Coordinates of C-alpha atoms in Angstrom, one line a residue:
M116 CA 16.1 -39.9 -11.7
T117 CA 13.9 -41.5 -9.1
L118 CA 10.1 -41.6 -9.2
P119 CA 9.7 -39.2 -6.2
Q120 CA 12.0 -36.7 -8.1
V121 CA 9.9 -37.1 -11.3
L122 CA 6.7 -36.5 -9.3
S123 CA 8.2 -33.4 -7.5
F124 CA 9.4 -31.9 -10.8
A125 CA 6.0 -32.6 -12.4
I126 CA 4.2 -30.9 -9.6
I127 CA 6.4 -27.8 -9.7
I128 CA 6.1 -27.6 -13.5
G129 CA 2.3 -28.1 -13.4
M130 CA 2.2 -25.3 -10.7
M131 CA 4.1 -23.0 -13.0
V132 CA 1.8 -23.7 -15.9
L133 CA -1.2 -22.9 -13.8
F134 CA 0.4 -19.7 -12.5
I135 CA 1.1 -18.6 -16.1
W136 CA -2.4 -19.6 -17.2
G137 CA -3.8 -17.3 -14.6
R138 CA -7.3 -18.7 -14.5
L139 CA -6.9 -19.9 -10.9
R140 CA -5.9 -17.6 -8.0
Y141 CA -2.3 -18.2 -6.9
D142 CA -3.4 -19.3 -3.4
L143 CA -5.7 -21.9 -5.0
V144 CA -2.8 -23.1 -7.2
A145 CA -0.6 -23.5 -4.1
M146 CA -3.3 -25.5 -2.3
L147 CA -3.8 -27.7 -5.3
A148 CA 0.0 -28.3 -5.5
L149 CA 0.0 -29.3 -1.8
A150 CA -3.0 -31.6 -2.3
V151 CA -1.4 -33.3 -5.3
S152 CA 1.9 -33.6 -3.4
L153 CA 0.0 -35.4 -0.6
L154 CA -1.6 -37.8 -3.1
A155 CA 1.7 -38.4 -4.8
G156 CA 3.4 -39.1 -1.5
T157 CA 6.1 -36.4 -1.9
V158 CA 4.7 -34.6 1.1
T159 CA 3.8 -36.7 4.2
P160 CA 0.6 -36.0 6.1
E161 CA 2.7 -35.0 9.1
D162 CA 4.5 -32.3 7.1
A163 CA 1.5 -31.1 5.1
F164 CA 0.6 -28.1 7.2
S165 CA 4.0 -27.4 8.7
G166 CA 4.3 -24.3 6.4
F167 CA 1.5 -22.6 8.2
S168 CA 3.5 -22.6 11.5
D169 CA 6.6 -21.4 9.8
D170 CA 8.1 -18.0 11.0
I171 CA 7.7 -16.7 7.4
V172 CA 4.0 -16.6 7.7
I173 CA 4.1 -14.8 11.0
I174 CA 6.7 -12.2 9.8
V175 CA 4.8 -11.5 6.6
G176 CA 1.4 -11.2 8.2
S177 CA 2.7 -9.0 11.1
A178 CA 4.7 -6.8 8.7
L179 CA 1.5 -6.2 6.7
V180 CA -0.3 -4.9 9.8
V181 CA 2.6 -2.7 10.8
S182 CA 2.9 -1.4 7.3
A183 CA -0.8 -0.5 7.2
A184 CA -0.6 1.3 10.6
V185 CA 2.4 3.4 9.5
S186 CA 0.8 4.2 6.1
R187 CA -2.1 5.9 8.0
S188 CA 0.3 8.4 9.5
E189 CA -0.1 11.9 8.0
M190 CA 3.6 12.8 8.4
I191 CA 4.6 11.7 4.9
E192 CA 1.6 13.3 3.3
V193 CA 2.2 16.7 5.0
A194 CA 5.8 16.7 3.8
L195 CA 4.8 15.8 0.3
R196 CA 2.2 18.5 0.1
W197 CA 4.9 21.0 1.1
L198 CA 7.3 19.7 -1.5
V199 CA 4.6 19.8 -4.2
R200 CA 4.5 23.5 -3.8
K201 CA 8.3 23.9 -3.8
L202 CA 9.4 21.7 -6.6
G203 CA 9.1 22.9 -10.2
S204 CA 11.5 20.9 -12.4
Y205 CA 10.6 17.3 -13.5
H206 CA 14.0 15.9 -12.4
A207 CA 13.6 17.3 -8.9
Q208 CA 10.1 16.1 -8.6
L209 CA 11.0 12.6 -9.8
A210 CA 14.0 12.5 -7.4
V211 CA 11.8 13.3 -4.4
L212 CA 9.0 10.9 -5.4
V213 CA 11.2 7.9 -6.4
G214 CA 13.6 8.5 -3.6
G215 CA 10.8 8.8 -1.1
V216 CA 9.0 5.7 -2.2
T217 CA 12.3 3.8 -2.2
I218 CA 13.1 4.7 1.4
L219 CA 9.5 4.0 2.6
S220 CA 9.6 0.6 0.8
A221 CA 12.5 -0.4 3.0
L222 CA 10.4 0.1 6.1
I223 CA 6.9 -0.9 5.1
K224 CA 5.3 -3.0 2.3
N225 CA 6.2 -1.5 -1.0
I226 CA 2.7 -1.4 -2.4
G227 CA 1.6 0.5 0.8
A228 CA 4.5 2.9 0.3
L229 CA 3.5 3.4 -3.4
A230 CA -0.1 4.0 -2.5
M231 CA 0.9 6.7 0.0
M232 CA 2.9 8.5 -2.6
M233 CA 0.7 8.3 -5.6
P234 CA -1.7 11.2 -4.7
A235 CA 1.3 13.5 -4.5
S236 CA 2.6 12.4 -7.8
L237 CA -0.8 12.8 -9.5
K238 CA -1.0 16.3 -8.0
M239 CA 2.5 17.2 -9.3
A240 CA 1.5 15.9 -12.8
R241 CA -1.7 17.9 -12.8
K242 CA 0.0 21.2 -11.6
S243 CA 2.9 20.8 -14.0
G244 CA 0.8 19.8 -17.0
R245 CA 2.7 16.6 -17.5
S246 CA 1.3 13.1 -18.0
P247 CA 1.1 10.9 -14.8
A248 CA 2.9 8.2 -16.9
L249 CA 6.1 10.1 -16.5
Y250 CA 5.9 9.7 -12.7
L251 CA 4.1 6.5 -11.8
M252 CA 6.1 3.7 -13.4
P253 CA 9.4 5.1 -12.1
M254 CA 7.8 5.2 -8.6
A255 CA 6.7 1.6 -8.9
F256 CA 10.2 0.5 -9.9
G257 CA 11.6 2.5 -7.1
S258 CA 9.4 0.8 -4.6
L259 CA 10.7 -2.6 -5.8
L260 CA 14.3 -1.5 -5.4
G261 CA 13.5 -0.1 -2.0
G262 CA 12.2 -3.5 -0.9
L263 CA 15.8 -4.9 -1.4
I264 CA 17.2 -2.8 1.4
T265 CA 15.9 -4.6 4.6
L266 CA 14.9 -8.0 5.7
V267 CA 11.2 -7.0 5.9
G268 CA 11.2 -4.9 2.7
T269 CA 9.8 -7.7 0.6
S270 CA 8.8 -11.3 1.2
P271 CA 11.6 -12.9 -0.9
N272 CA 14.2 -11.5 1.6
I273 CA 12.5 -13.2 4.5
I274 CA 12.4 -16.5 2.6
V275 CA 16.1 -16.3 1.6
S276 CA 17.0 -15.5 5.2
R277 CA 15.2 -18.7 6.3
V278 CA 17.1 -20.8 3.7
R279 CA 20.4 -19.4 4.9
E280 CA 19.5 -20.3 8.4
Q281 CA 18.8 -23.9 7.4
M282 CA 22.1 -24.1 5.6
T283 CA 24.4 -22.3 7.9
G284 CA 22.5 -22.0 11.2
E285 CA 22.5 -18.2 10.9
P286 CA 19.9 -16.2 9.1
F287 CA 20.4 -12.9 7.3
R288 CA 19.7 -10.0 9.7
M289 CA 17.6 -6.9 9.3
F290 CA 20.2 -4.8 7.5
D291 CA 22.4 -7.4 5.9
Y292 CA 20.6 -6.6 2.7
A293 CA 21.3 -2.9 3.0
P294 CA 24.7 -2.5 1.3
V295 CA 23.5 -4.2 -1.9
G296 CA 20.0 -2.8 -1.7
L297 CA 21.1 0.8 -1.1
G298 CA 23.7 0.6 -4.0
L299 CA 21.1 -0.8 -6.4
S300 CA 18.5 1.8 -5.3
A301 CA 20.9 4.7 -5.8
V302 CA 21.9 3.5 -9.3
G303 CA 18.3 2.8 -10.1
L304 CA 17.2 6.3 -8.9
V305 CA 19.8 8.0 -11.1
F306 CA 18.8 5.9 -14.1
L307 CA 15.0 6.6 -13.6
M308 CA 15.6 10.3 -13.2
F309 CA 17.2 10.7 -16.5
A310 CA 15.8 7.8 -18.6
A311 CA 12.1 7.8 -17.7
R312 CA 11.4 11.0 -19.7
H313 CA 12.8 9.6 -22.8
L314 CA 11.5 6.0 -22.6
L315 CA 8.0 6.6 -21.3
P316 CA 5.1 8.0 -23.3
A317 CA 4.5 11.6 -22.4
D318 CA 1.0 11.8 -23.9
R319 CA -0.8 9.1 -21.8
R320 CA -3.7 9.8 -19.6
A321 CA -5.2 7.7 -16.8
T322 CA -7.8 5.1 -17.6
A323 CA -11.1 6.1 -16.1
S324 CA -12.2 3.9 -13.3
L325 CA -15.6 3.4 -11.5
G326 CA -14.2 5.0 -8.4
E327 CA -13.2 8.1 -10.4
A328 CA -16.6 8.1 -12.1
V329 CA -18.4 8.4 -8.8
N330 CA -15.8 10.6 -7.1
I331 CA -17.4 13.9 -6.1
A332 CA -15.2 16.9 -6.4
D333 CA -16.8 19.3 -3.9
Y334 CA -18.8 18.7 -0.8
N335 CA -20.4 21.4 1.4
T336 CA -20.2 21.0 5.2
E337 CA -20.0 23.1 8.3
A338 CA -17.8 22.9 11.3
S339 CA -18.0 24.7 14.7
V340 CA -15.1 26.5 16.3
P341 CA -14.6 25.4 20.0
P342 CA -12.9 27.8 22.4
D343 CA -9.6 25.9 22.4
A344 CA -9.4 25.4 18.6
P345 CA -6.0 26.4 17.2
V346 CA -7.7 28.7 14.6
A347 CA -9.8 30.6 17.2
G348 CA -8.7 34.2 17.0
K349 CA -6.8 33.6 13.7
T350 CA -7.9 34.8 10.3
I351 CA -9.7 33.0 7.5
G352 CA -6.5 33.3 5.5
H353 CA -4.6 31.5 8.2
F354 CA -7.1 28.6 8.2
L355 CA -7.0 28.4 4.4
G356 CA -3.2 28.1 4.6
L357 CA -3.6 25.2 7.0
A358 CA -5.8 23.5 4.4
D359 CA -3.2 24.1 1.6
G360 CA -5.8 26.0 -0.4
E361 CA -7.8 22.8 -1.0
V362 CA -10.8 24.0 1.1
T363 CA -13.0 27.1 0.6
V364 CA -14.8 28.9 3.4
T365 CA -18.2 29.9 1.8
G366 CA -19.7 31.5 4.9
V367 CA -19.5 32.1 8.6
I368 CA -22.4 31.7 10.9
R369 CA -22.1 33.8 14.0
N370 CA -24.9 34.3 16.5
D371 CA -27.2 32.3 14.2
K372 CA -26.7 34.7 11.4
R373 CA -24.8 33.8 8.2
R374 CA -22.2 36.1 6.9
A375 CA -20.6 35.8 3.5
V376 CA -16.8 35.7 3.5
T377 CA -15.4 38.6 1.5
L378 CA -12.0 39.1 3.1
S379 CA -9.4 36.5 4.0
D380 CA -8.3 38.6 7.0
S381 CA -11.6 38.2 8.7
V382 CA -11.1 36.9 12.2
I383 CA -12.5 33.5 13.3
E384 CA -14.1 33.7 16.8
P385 CA -14.9 30.9 19.2
G386 CA -18.5 29.6 18.6
D387 CA -18.4 30.5 14.9
V388 CA -19.7 27.9 12.5
L389 CA -17.6 27.8 9.3
Q390 CA -19.3 26.7 6.1
L391 CA -16.7 24.7 4.1
R392 CA -16.4 23.4 0.6
G393 CA -13.9 20.8 -0.8
K394 CA -13.1 17.2 -1.4
P395 CA -13.7 14.8 1.5
N396 CA -10.1 14.1 2.2
A397 CA -9.2 17.8 2.1
L398 CA -12.1 18.6 4.4
E399 CA -10.9 15.9 6.8
R400 CA -7.4 17.4 6.9
A401 CA -8.7 21.0 7.4
V402 CA -11.0 20.1 10.2
S403 CA -8.4 18.0 12.0
K404 CA -5.7 20.7 11.7
G405 CA -8.0 23.5 12.7
G406 CA -9.3 21.6 15.7
L407 CA -12.9 22.1 14.5
L408 CA -15.9 20.0 15.1
L409 CA -18.0 18.9 12.2
A410 CA -21.8 18.7 12.2
R411 CA -22.9 16.5 15.2
Q412 CA -19.3 15.5 15.9
D413 CA -19.8 16.6 19.5
V414 CA -22.5 13.9 19.8
P415 CA -21.0 10.3 20.0
S416 CA -22.3 8.0 17.3
P417 CA -24.7 5.7 18.9
P418 CA -23.8 4.7 22.5
D419 CA -21.6 1.6 23.2
T420 CA -20.3 1.6 19.6
P421 CA -16.5 1.3 19.4
E422 CA -14.9 4.2 17.5
A423 CA -13.2 1.7 15.2
R424 CA -16.7 0.5 14.0
I425 CA -17.8 3.9 13.0
G426 CA -17.5 4.6 9.2
V427 CA -18.5 7.0 6.5
I428 CA -20.4 6.1 3.4
E429 CA -20.9 8.2 0.3
A430 CA -24.4 7.8 -1.0
V431 CA -26.8 9.4 -3.5
V432 CA -30.4 10.3 -2.7
K433 CA -32.8 8.2 -4.8
T434 CA -35.9 9.7 -6.4
A435 CA -38.3 7.8 -4.1
S436 CA -36.2 8.5 -0.9
P437 CA -38.2 9.8 2.1
L438 CA -35.4 12.4 2.5
V439 CA -36.5 14.3 -0.6
G440 CA -38.0 17.6 0.4
Q441 CA -36.9 17.2 4.0
S442 CA -34.0 18.6 6.1
A443 CA -31.7 16.6 8.3
A444 CA -33.0 18.6 11.3
R445 CA -36.6 18.0 10.5
L446 CA -36.0 14.2 10.0
Q447 CA -33.8 14.0 13.2
L448 CA -31.4 11.8 11.4
F449 CA -29.2 11.2 14.4
D450 CA -31.9 10.8 17.0
Q451 CA -34.2 8.6 14.8
H452 CA -31.8 6.7 12.6
G453 CA -28.4 6.9 14.5
V454 CA -26.5 8.4 11.6
N455 CA -24.9 11.8 11.1
L456 CA -25.1 13.9 7.9
L457 CA -21.5 15.2 7.5
A458 CA -21.5 16.9 4.1
L459 CA -23.6 17.4 1.0
S460 CA -22.8 17.9 -2.7
R461 CA -25.4 19.1 -5.1
A462 CA -24.3 19.5 -8.7
G463 CA -21.3 21.6 -7.5
K464 CA -23.5 24.3 -5.9
R465 CA -22.3 26.4 -3.0
M466 CA -24.2 26.0 0.3
T467 CA -25.9 29.1 1.6
E468 CA -28.2 27.5 4.2
R469 CA -27.3 25.6 7.3
L470 CA -26.4 22.0 6.6
S471 CA -29.1 20.7 9.0
E472 CA -31.7 23.0 7.4
T473 CA -30.9 22.4 3.8
M474 CA -33.8 20.7 2.0
L475 CA -32.6 17.5 0.4
D476 CA -33.3 16.6 -3.2
A477 CA -33.0 13.6 -5.5
G478 CA -29.5 13.3 -6.8
D479 CA -27.9 15.0 -3.8
V480 CA -24.7 13.1 -2.7
L481 CA -24.3 12.8 1.0
L482 CA -21.5 11.8 3.3
V483 CA -23.2 9.8 6.1
Q484 CA -21.6 8.6 9.3
G485 CA -22.7 5.7 11.5
P486 CA -22.0 2.2 12.8
L487 CA -20.6 0.1 9.9
D488 CA -22.8 -2.9 10.8
L489 CA -25.9 -0.7 10.7
L490 CA -25.2 1.6 7.8
P491 CA -26.4 -0.8 5.0
G492 CA -29.8 -1.1 6.6
R493 CA -30.0 2.6 7.3
M494 CA -29.2 3.3 3.6
Q495 CA -32.0 1.1 2.4
A496 CA -34.5 2.6 4.9
L497 CA -33.6 6.2 3.9
G498 CA -33.6 5.5 0.2
L499 CA -29.9 6.1 -0.3
L500 CA -27.8 4.4 -2.9
P501 CA -24.3 3.8 -1.5
L502 CA -21.4 4.8 -3.8
A503 CA -18.3 4.2 -1.8
E504 CA -17.1 3.7 1.8
R505 CA -14.6 6.3 2.8
E506 CA -11.9 5.9 5.4
L507 CA -12.3 9.3 7.1
R508 CA -11.7 10.3 10.7
F509 CA -13.3 13.7 10.7
G510 CA -12.1 15.8 13.6
S511 CA -10.0 13.1 15.2
V512 CA -6.3 13.4 16.2
R513 CA -4.0 11.3 14.1
R514 CA -1.3 9.6 16.1
D515 CA 1.5 10.2 13.6
L516 CA 4.6 9.5 15.6
L517 CA 3.3 6.4 17.5
P518 CA 3.3 3.9 14.6
V519 CA 6.6 5.2 13.3
A520 CA 8.1 4.8 16.8
I521 CA 6.8 1.2 17.2
L522 CA 8.2 0.3 13.8
A523 CA 11.6 1.8 14.6
A524 CA 11.7 -0.1 17.9
A525 CA 11.0 -3.4 16.2
M526 CA 13.6 -2.8 13.6
A527 CA 16.2 -1.8 16.2
L528 CA 15.6 -4.9 18.3
T529 CA 16.0 -7.2 15.4
A530 CA 19.0 -5.3 14.0
V531 CA 21.0 -5.8 17.2
G532 CA 19.9 -9.4 17.5
L533 CA 18.1 -9.0 20.8
V534 CA 14.8 -10.4 19.5
P535 CA 14.0 -12.7 16.6
V536 CA 12.3 -11.0 13.6
A537 CA 9.1 -13.0 14.0
I538 CA 8.7 -12.0 17.7
A539 CA 9.6 -8.4 17.1
F540 CA 7.1 -7.8 14.3
F541 CA 4.4 -9.9 16.0
G542 CA 4.9 -7.7 19.0
A543 CA 4.9 -4.5 16.9
A544 CA 1.6 -5.5 15.2
L545 CA 0.1 -6.2 18.6
A546 CA 1.3 -2.8 19.9
M547 CA -0.2 -1.1 16.9
I548 CA -3.6 -2.5 17.7
L549 CA -3.4 -2.0 21.5
T550 CA -2.3 1.6 21.2
G551 CA -5.1 2.4 18.6
A552 CA -2.7 3.1 15.8
I553 CA -4.9 0.7 13.8
S554 CA -8.1 -1.0 14.7
A555 CA -8.3 -4.8 15.0
E556 CA -10.7 -4.9 12.1
A557 CA -8.4 -2.8 9.9
A558 CA -5.5 -5.0 10.9
Y559 CA -7.3 -8.1 9.7
E560 CA -8.2 -6.3 6.5
A561 CA -4.6 -5.3 5.9
I562 CA -3.3 -8.9 6.0
E563 CA -3.2 -10.4 2.5
W564 CA -4.6 -13.8 3.4
P565 CA -4.0 -15.3 -0.1
I566 CA -0.3 -14.6 0.2
L567 CA -0.1 -16.3 3.6
I568 CA -2.1 -19.3 2.3
M569 CA 0.2 -19.5 -0.7
L570 CA 3.3 -19.4 1.6
G571 CA 2.0 -22.0 4.0
A572 CA 1.0 -24.4 1.2
L573 CA 4.1 -24.0 -0.9
I574 CA 6.7 -24.4 1.9
P575 CA 6.2 -28.2 2.2
V576 CA 5.9 -28.5 -1.6
S577 CA 9.3 -26.7 -2.1
E578 CA 10.8 -28.7 0.8
A579 CA 9.7 -31.9 -1.0
L580 CA 11.9 -30.9 -3.9
Q581 CA 14.8 -30.9 -1.5
K582 CA 13.9 -34.0 0.4
T583 CA 13.5 -36.1 -2.8
G584 CA 16.9 -34.9 -4.1
G585 CA 15.3 -32.9 -6.9
A586 CA 17.0 -29.6 -5.9
E587 CA 20.4 -31.4 -5.8
L588 CA 19.8 -32.7 -9.3
I589 CA 19.1 -29.3 -10.7
G590 CA 22.1 -27.9 -8.8
D591 CA 24.3 -30.6 -10.4
L592 CA 23.0 -29.7 -13.9
L593 CA 23.5 -26.0 -13.3
S594 CA 27.0 -26.5 -11.9
A595 CA 27.9 -28.7 -14.9
T596 CA 26.7 -25.9 -17.2
A597 CA 28.5 -23.2 -15.3
A598 CA 31.7 -25.3 -14.7
G599 CA 33.7 -23.0 -17.0
L600 CA 32.2 -19.8 -15.7
P601 CA 34.0 -17.4 -13.3
V602 CA 32.2 -16.9 -10.0
W603 CA 30.6 -13.6 -11.2
G604 CA 29.2 -15.5 -14.2
A605 CA 27.6 -18.1 -11.9
V606 CA 26.1 -15.4 -9.7
A607 CA 24.8 -13.6 -12.8
L608 CA 23.3 -16.9 -14.1
I609 CA 21.3 -17.4 -10.8
M610 CA 20.1 -13.7 -10.8
V611 CA 19.0 -13.8 -14.4
A612 CA 17.2 -17.1 -13.9
A613 CA 15.3 -15.7 -10.9
M614 CA 14.5 -12.5 -12.8
A615 CA 13.2 -14.5 -15.7
V616 CA 10.9 -16.7 -13.7
T617 CA 9.4 -14.1 -11.4
P618 CA 7.1 -12.5 -14.0
F619 CA 5.3 -15.9 -14.3
L620 CA 5.3 -16.8 -10.6
N621 CA 4.6 -14.9 -7.5
N622 CA 8.0 -13.6 -6.3
A623 CA 7.7 -15.4 -3.0
A624 CA 7.0 -18.7 -5.0
T625 CA 10.1 -18.0 -7.1
V626 CA 12.3 -17.8 -4.0
L627 CA 10.8 -20.9 -2.4
V628 CA 11.8 -22.9 -5.5
M629 CA 15.0 -21.1 -6.5
A630 CA 16.7 -20.4 -3.2
P631 CA 17.4 -24.1 -2.3
I632 CA 18.6 -24.7 -5.8
A633 CA 20.9 -21.7 -5.7
A634 CA 22.4 -22.9 -2.4
I635 CA 23.1 -26.4 -3.8
F636 CA 24.5 -24.8 -7.0
A637 CA 27.0 -22.8 -4.9
E638 CA 27.9 -25.9 -2.9
R639 CA 28.7 -27.9 -6.0
L640 CA 30.9 -25.1 -7.4
G641 CA 32.7 -24.8 -4.1
H642 CA 31.5 -21.3 -3.3
A643 CA 29.8 -19.8 -0.2
P644 CA 26.0 -19.7 -0.5
D645 CA 25.6 -16.1 0.5
P646 CA 26.2 -14.3 -2.8
F647 CA 24.0 -16.8 -4.6
L648 CA 21.1 -16.4 -2.1
M649 CA 21.5 -12.6 -2.4
A650 CA 21.3 -13.0 -6.2
V651 CA 18.0 -14.9 -5.9
A652 CA 16.6 -12.2 -3.6
V653 CA 17.6 -9.4 -6.0
G654 CA 16.3 -11.3 -9.1
A655 CA 13.0 -12.1 -7.5
G656 CA 12.5 -8.6 -6.2
C657 CA 13.2 -6.9 -9.5
D658 CA 10.4 -7.6 -11.8
F659 CA 10.4 -4.6 -14.2
L660 CA 9.2 -6.3 -17.4
T661 CA 5.5 -6.8 -17.0
P662 CA 2.5 -5.2 -15.3
I663 CA 1.4 -8.5 -13.8
G664 CA 4.5 -9.8 -12.1
H665 CA 4.2 -7.5 -9.1
Q666 CA 1.3 -5.7 -7.5
C667 CA 3.1 -2.3 -7.6
N668 CA 3.4 -2.6 -11.4
T669 CA -0.3 -3.4 -11.6
L670 CA -1.3 -0.6 -9.3
V671 CA 0.0 2.1 -11.6
M672 CA -1.1 0.7 -14.9
G673 CA -4.6 2.3 -14.9
P674 CA -3.7 5.7 -13.4
G675 CA -0.7 6.0 -15.7
G676 CA -2.5 4.9 -18.8
Y677 CA 0.2 2.3 -19.6
R678 CA 0.1 -0.5 -22.1
F679 CA 1.7 -3.9 -21.6
G680 CA 4.8 -3.1 -23.7
D681 CA 5.5 0.2 -21.9
Y682 CA 7.0 -1.7 -18.9
A683 CA 9.7 -3.4 -21.0
R684 CA 10.7 -0.1 -22.6
L685 CA 11.9 1.2 -19.2
G686 CA 12.2 -2.1 -17.4
A687 CA 14.5 -4.0 -19.7
P688 CA 17.4 -1.5 -19.5
L689 CA 16.8 -1.2 -15.7
S690 CA 17.0 -5.0 -15.4
A691 CA 20.2 -5.1 -17.3
L692 CA 21.6 -2.4 -15.1
V693 CA 20.6 -4.3 -12.0
V694 CA 22.5 -7.3 -13.2
L695 CA 25.6 -5.3 -14.3
V696 CA 25.8 -3.4 -11.0
G697 CA 24.3 -6.0 -8.7
V698 CA 26.6 -8.9 -9.4
P699 CA 29.9 -7.1 -8.6
L700 CA 28.2 -5.4 -5.6
I701 CA 27.0 -8.7 -4.2
L702 CA 30.5 -10.2 -4.6
A703 CA 32.1 -7.2 -3.0
V704 CA 29.9 -7.4 0.1
W705 CA 29.5 -11.2 0.2
P706 CA 32.7 -12.8 -1.2
A707 CA 32.3 -16.3 -2.7

């Protein structure tokens, strides 16, 4: 073993130790590994930052922007709310939830797909009287399986495709992963449907979070009915149906006189002002669907302010606030301070006065709209204590089909080989911003910069393992160990190794290290590299054993009330099933 090989192995091992230790962020660990590689001479100054110009970084960053834009579409949410009312049995509910998040995860980032589906699962759990623990972990595992279906489903697939291109001159294409990914997803769905109820605790409840502690259940607001509103001429009952029963109409103001709502068949007339009560997201949906205008929504928030920079903050009125004992109309909040009062919550009380005329009191919780760069100063001046920033677009039209169409076009162009993946998804991300499907600010926020930094830093470190001959050395050792194994045993060995390492490394880091080794391993055994590279992708994408190995597992831990050991109870048999089904499936699609 040469000195450069020893140094490369030492750096990789040290990096793994730091990942497992967990005291340093993974992007800092990657940068430290790059710096040490430079000092050790295993990475040259010319190659030090080559990883940041790699297509992988562009593809992952662009895919995150596209995913965020698609996740803002209300299409999925509308379909799920309909299904929530229709499905009663646990198996049917789980099939829809896990199947839905699996399909979505093939198209957008799996954690984004899971976040979109979680509200529906929590609603199902609440209405059926079951623990959220019976829904959330199966959904997290389904999102991981769904990521195996397409090239952009998860970062490991992109990295494996790049390694194949380096070896054979031809990368894996968009749907080359689909036969294996769909097969494993189908088997996993059946397993989760029937095993989750028996292997997961049915008595767990969500861990209370700060966000839940300050979440206000009911706000009071009012919205006017313009002449062209879809609900004009319709009944109160029709409007409540559009709101899925999540919003209450507490009064109707007509000709400056308030009328209490006693019958759901009362007709809504143009010019009416509806007094509404509900959660902020429910109010947003109801106002948007009904074509209503919330308080002061007909007045643009301050001139020359781009719509993307307008935000909504949830804030409580402090005791010494100048708002106490005053009304929004008397204070002229918009004219004097450039902010709109959208809604008010006061200890769950129903609103009987006009919103603009309601005397504010200490402890009231307000939804205040205004320019995001000015709101913090306005909050201080008005004596308001911000609780949370809400991403609400009251009264705006959601462009549901546009982001989906852009994503479909990008995937189609790459699937037929007309455009490289990096170009297609970069173009799709740009199109999302230019068409307003997502703002430039939100696009930058959607990009997980630590992931991109880690990828850019680790690419030259992993390449150093190949350039020094370290990867070949490990490949030789593995091939000697597997000399007597049949090809399926060798593929299973690589898959299990990737699966075992992933809980301790980021899955992208696992593939950066394991994929070149797997390719050399296949070459030494005289096999084609494709099944071994696929085994690495599957192994790195299927971390079902811990809550820390993947963001999706971490995301459901608190809401599901899970403990560390709960993951292995359901994840260990699922991991074994993935190996048992995945190995023959890989070899059937990609012969060695």
